[in-house]
Short mmCIF file of N, CA and C in Angstrom, two decimals:
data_model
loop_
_atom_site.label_atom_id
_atom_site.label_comp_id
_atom_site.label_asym_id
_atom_site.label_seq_id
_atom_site.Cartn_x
_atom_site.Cartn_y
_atom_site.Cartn_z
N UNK A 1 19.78 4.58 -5.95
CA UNK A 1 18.42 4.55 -5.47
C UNK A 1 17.83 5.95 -5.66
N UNK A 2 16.66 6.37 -6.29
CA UNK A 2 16.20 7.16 -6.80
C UNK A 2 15.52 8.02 -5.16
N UNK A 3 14.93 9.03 -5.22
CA UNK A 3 14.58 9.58 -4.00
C UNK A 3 12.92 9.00 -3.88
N UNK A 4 12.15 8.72 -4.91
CA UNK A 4 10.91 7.98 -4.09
C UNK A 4 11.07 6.62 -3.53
N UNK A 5 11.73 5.74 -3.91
CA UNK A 5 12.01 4.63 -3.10
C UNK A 5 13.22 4.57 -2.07
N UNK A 6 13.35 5.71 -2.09
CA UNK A 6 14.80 6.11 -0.66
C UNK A 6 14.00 6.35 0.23
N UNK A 7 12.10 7.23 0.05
CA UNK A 7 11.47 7.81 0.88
C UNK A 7 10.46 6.67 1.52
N UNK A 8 10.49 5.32 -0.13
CA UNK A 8 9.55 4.28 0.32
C UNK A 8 10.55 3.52 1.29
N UNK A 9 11.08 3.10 1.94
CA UNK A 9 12.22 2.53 2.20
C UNK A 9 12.31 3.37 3.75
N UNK A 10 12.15 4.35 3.79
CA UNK A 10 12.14 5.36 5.35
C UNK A 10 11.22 5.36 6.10
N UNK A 11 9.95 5.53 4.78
CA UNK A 11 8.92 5.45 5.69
C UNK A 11 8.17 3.55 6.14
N UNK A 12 8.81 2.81 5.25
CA UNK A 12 8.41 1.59 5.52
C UNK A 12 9.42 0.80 6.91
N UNK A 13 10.37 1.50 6.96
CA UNK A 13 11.29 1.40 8.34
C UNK A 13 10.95 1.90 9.17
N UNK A 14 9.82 3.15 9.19
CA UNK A 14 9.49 3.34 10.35
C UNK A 14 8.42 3.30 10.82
N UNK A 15 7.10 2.19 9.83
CA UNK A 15 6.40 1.76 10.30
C UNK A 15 6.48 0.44 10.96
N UNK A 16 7.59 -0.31 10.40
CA UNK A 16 8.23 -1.72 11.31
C UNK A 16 8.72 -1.14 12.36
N UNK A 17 9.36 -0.27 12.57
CA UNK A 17 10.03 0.30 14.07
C UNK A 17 8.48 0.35 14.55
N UNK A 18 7.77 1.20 14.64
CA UNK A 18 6.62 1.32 15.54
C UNK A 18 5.68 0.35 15.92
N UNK A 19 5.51 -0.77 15.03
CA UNK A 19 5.30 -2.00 14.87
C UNK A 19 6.23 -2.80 16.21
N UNK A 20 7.26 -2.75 15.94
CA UNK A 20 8.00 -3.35 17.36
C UNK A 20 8.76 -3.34 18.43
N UNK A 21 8.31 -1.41 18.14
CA UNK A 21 7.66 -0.70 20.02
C UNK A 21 6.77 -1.29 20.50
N UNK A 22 5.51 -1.63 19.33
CA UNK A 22 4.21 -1.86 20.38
C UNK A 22 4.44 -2.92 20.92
N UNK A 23 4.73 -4.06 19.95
CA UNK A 23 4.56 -5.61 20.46
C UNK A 23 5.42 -5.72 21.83
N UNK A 24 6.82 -5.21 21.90
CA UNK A 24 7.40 -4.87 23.28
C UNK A 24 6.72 -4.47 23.74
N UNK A 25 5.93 -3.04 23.96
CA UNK A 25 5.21 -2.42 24.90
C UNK A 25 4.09 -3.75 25.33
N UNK A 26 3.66 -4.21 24.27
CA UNK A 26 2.42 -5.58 24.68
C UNK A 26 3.05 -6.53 25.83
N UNK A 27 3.77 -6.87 26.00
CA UNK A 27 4.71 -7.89 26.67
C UNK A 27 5.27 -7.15 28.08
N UNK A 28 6.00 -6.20 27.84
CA UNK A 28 6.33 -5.43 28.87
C UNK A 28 5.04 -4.81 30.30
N UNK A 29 4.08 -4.28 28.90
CA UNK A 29 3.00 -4.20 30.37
C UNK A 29 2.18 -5.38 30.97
N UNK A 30 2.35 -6.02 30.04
CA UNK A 30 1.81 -7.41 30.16
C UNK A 30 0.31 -7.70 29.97
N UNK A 31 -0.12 -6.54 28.93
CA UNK A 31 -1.66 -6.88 28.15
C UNK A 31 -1.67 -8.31 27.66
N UNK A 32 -3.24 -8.26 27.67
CA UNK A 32 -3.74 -9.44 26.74
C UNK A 32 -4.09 -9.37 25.68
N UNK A 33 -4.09 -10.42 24.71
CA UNK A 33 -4.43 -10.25 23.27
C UNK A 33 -5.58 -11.71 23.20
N UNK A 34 -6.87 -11.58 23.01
CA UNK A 34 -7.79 -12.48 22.65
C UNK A 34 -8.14 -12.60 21.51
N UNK A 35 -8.14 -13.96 21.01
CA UNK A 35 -8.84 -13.67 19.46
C UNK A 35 -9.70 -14.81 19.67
N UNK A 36 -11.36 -14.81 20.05
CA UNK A 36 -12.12 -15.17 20.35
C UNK A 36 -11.96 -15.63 21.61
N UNK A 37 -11.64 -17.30 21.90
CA UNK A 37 -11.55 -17.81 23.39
C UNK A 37 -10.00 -17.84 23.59
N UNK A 38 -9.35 -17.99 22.25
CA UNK A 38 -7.68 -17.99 22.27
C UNK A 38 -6.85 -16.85 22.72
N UNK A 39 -6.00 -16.67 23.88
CA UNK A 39 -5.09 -15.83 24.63
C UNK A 39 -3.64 -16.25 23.61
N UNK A 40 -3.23 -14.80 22.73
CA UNK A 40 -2.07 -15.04 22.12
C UNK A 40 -1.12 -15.07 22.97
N UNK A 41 0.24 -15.90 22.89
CA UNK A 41 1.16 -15.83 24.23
C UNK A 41 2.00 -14.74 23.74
N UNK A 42 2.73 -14.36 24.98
CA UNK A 42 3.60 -13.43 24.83
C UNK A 42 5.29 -13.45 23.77
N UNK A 43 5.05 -15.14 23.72
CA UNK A 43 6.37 -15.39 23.26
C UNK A 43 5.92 -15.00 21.48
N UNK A 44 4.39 -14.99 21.08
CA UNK A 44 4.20 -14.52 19.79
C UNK A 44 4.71 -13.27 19.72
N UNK A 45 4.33 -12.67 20.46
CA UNK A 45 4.42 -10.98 20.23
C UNK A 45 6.21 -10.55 20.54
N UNK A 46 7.19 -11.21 21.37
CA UNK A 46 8.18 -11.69 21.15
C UNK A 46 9.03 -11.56 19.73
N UNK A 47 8.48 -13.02 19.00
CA UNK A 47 8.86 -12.87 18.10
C UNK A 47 8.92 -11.86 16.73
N UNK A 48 7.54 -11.39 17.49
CA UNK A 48 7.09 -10.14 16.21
C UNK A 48 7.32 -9.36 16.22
N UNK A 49 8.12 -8.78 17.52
CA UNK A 49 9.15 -7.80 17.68
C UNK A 49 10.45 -7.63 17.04
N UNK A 50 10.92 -8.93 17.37
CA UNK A 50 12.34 -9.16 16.93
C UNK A 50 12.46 -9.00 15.28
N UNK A 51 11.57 -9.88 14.72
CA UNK A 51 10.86 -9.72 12.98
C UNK A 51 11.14 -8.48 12.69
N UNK A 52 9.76 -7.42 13.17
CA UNK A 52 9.79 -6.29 13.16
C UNK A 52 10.86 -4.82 12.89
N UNK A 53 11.83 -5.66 14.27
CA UNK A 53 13.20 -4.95 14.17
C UNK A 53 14.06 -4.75 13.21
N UNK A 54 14.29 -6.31 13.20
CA UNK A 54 14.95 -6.37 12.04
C UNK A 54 14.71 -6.06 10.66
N UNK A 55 13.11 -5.96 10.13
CA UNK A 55 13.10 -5.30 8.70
C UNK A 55 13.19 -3.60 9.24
N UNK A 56 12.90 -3.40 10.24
CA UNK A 56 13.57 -2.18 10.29
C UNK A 56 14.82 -1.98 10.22
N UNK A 57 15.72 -2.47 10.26
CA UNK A 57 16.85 -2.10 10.67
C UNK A 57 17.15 -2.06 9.18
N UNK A 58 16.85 -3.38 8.41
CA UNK A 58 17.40 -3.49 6.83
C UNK A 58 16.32 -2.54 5.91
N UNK A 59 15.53 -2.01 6.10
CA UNK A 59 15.15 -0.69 5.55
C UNK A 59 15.77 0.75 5.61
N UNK A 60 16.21 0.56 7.04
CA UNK A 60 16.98 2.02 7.38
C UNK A 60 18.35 1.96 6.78
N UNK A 61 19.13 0.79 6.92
CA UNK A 61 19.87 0.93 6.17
C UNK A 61 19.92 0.90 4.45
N UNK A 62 19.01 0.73 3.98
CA UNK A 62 19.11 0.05 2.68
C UNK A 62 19.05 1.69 1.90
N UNK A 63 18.66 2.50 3.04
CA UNK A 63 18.44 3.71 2.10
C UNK A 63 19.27 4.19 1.50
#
């Protein structure tokens, strides 16, 4: 793996990591998310954590 896609690959892991701090942080404090009259549930943001994690995790390692 060459060093610009070692760096694309680091920094794209650690925009999914921060990505699913927030959605935890969303859930944990227990904000709301409206998208017009619709209240997204928490179990979305849930999942988009877990998602999240995990392409982080296989980015960080992949480097």
């Amino acid at each position: 793996m060459n060093a610009s896609t070692r760096s694309y690959t680091r920094v794209s892991a650690l925009i999914f990591f921060i990505v699913s701090a927030l959605h935890a942080w969303r859930v944990i404090s227990g904000t709301t998310i409206a998208i017009g009259e619709w209240i997204v549930p928490s179990v979305a943001s849930w999942v988009a954590c877990v998602v999240a994690a995990l392409l982080a995790f296989w980015g960080w390692r992949a480097r």
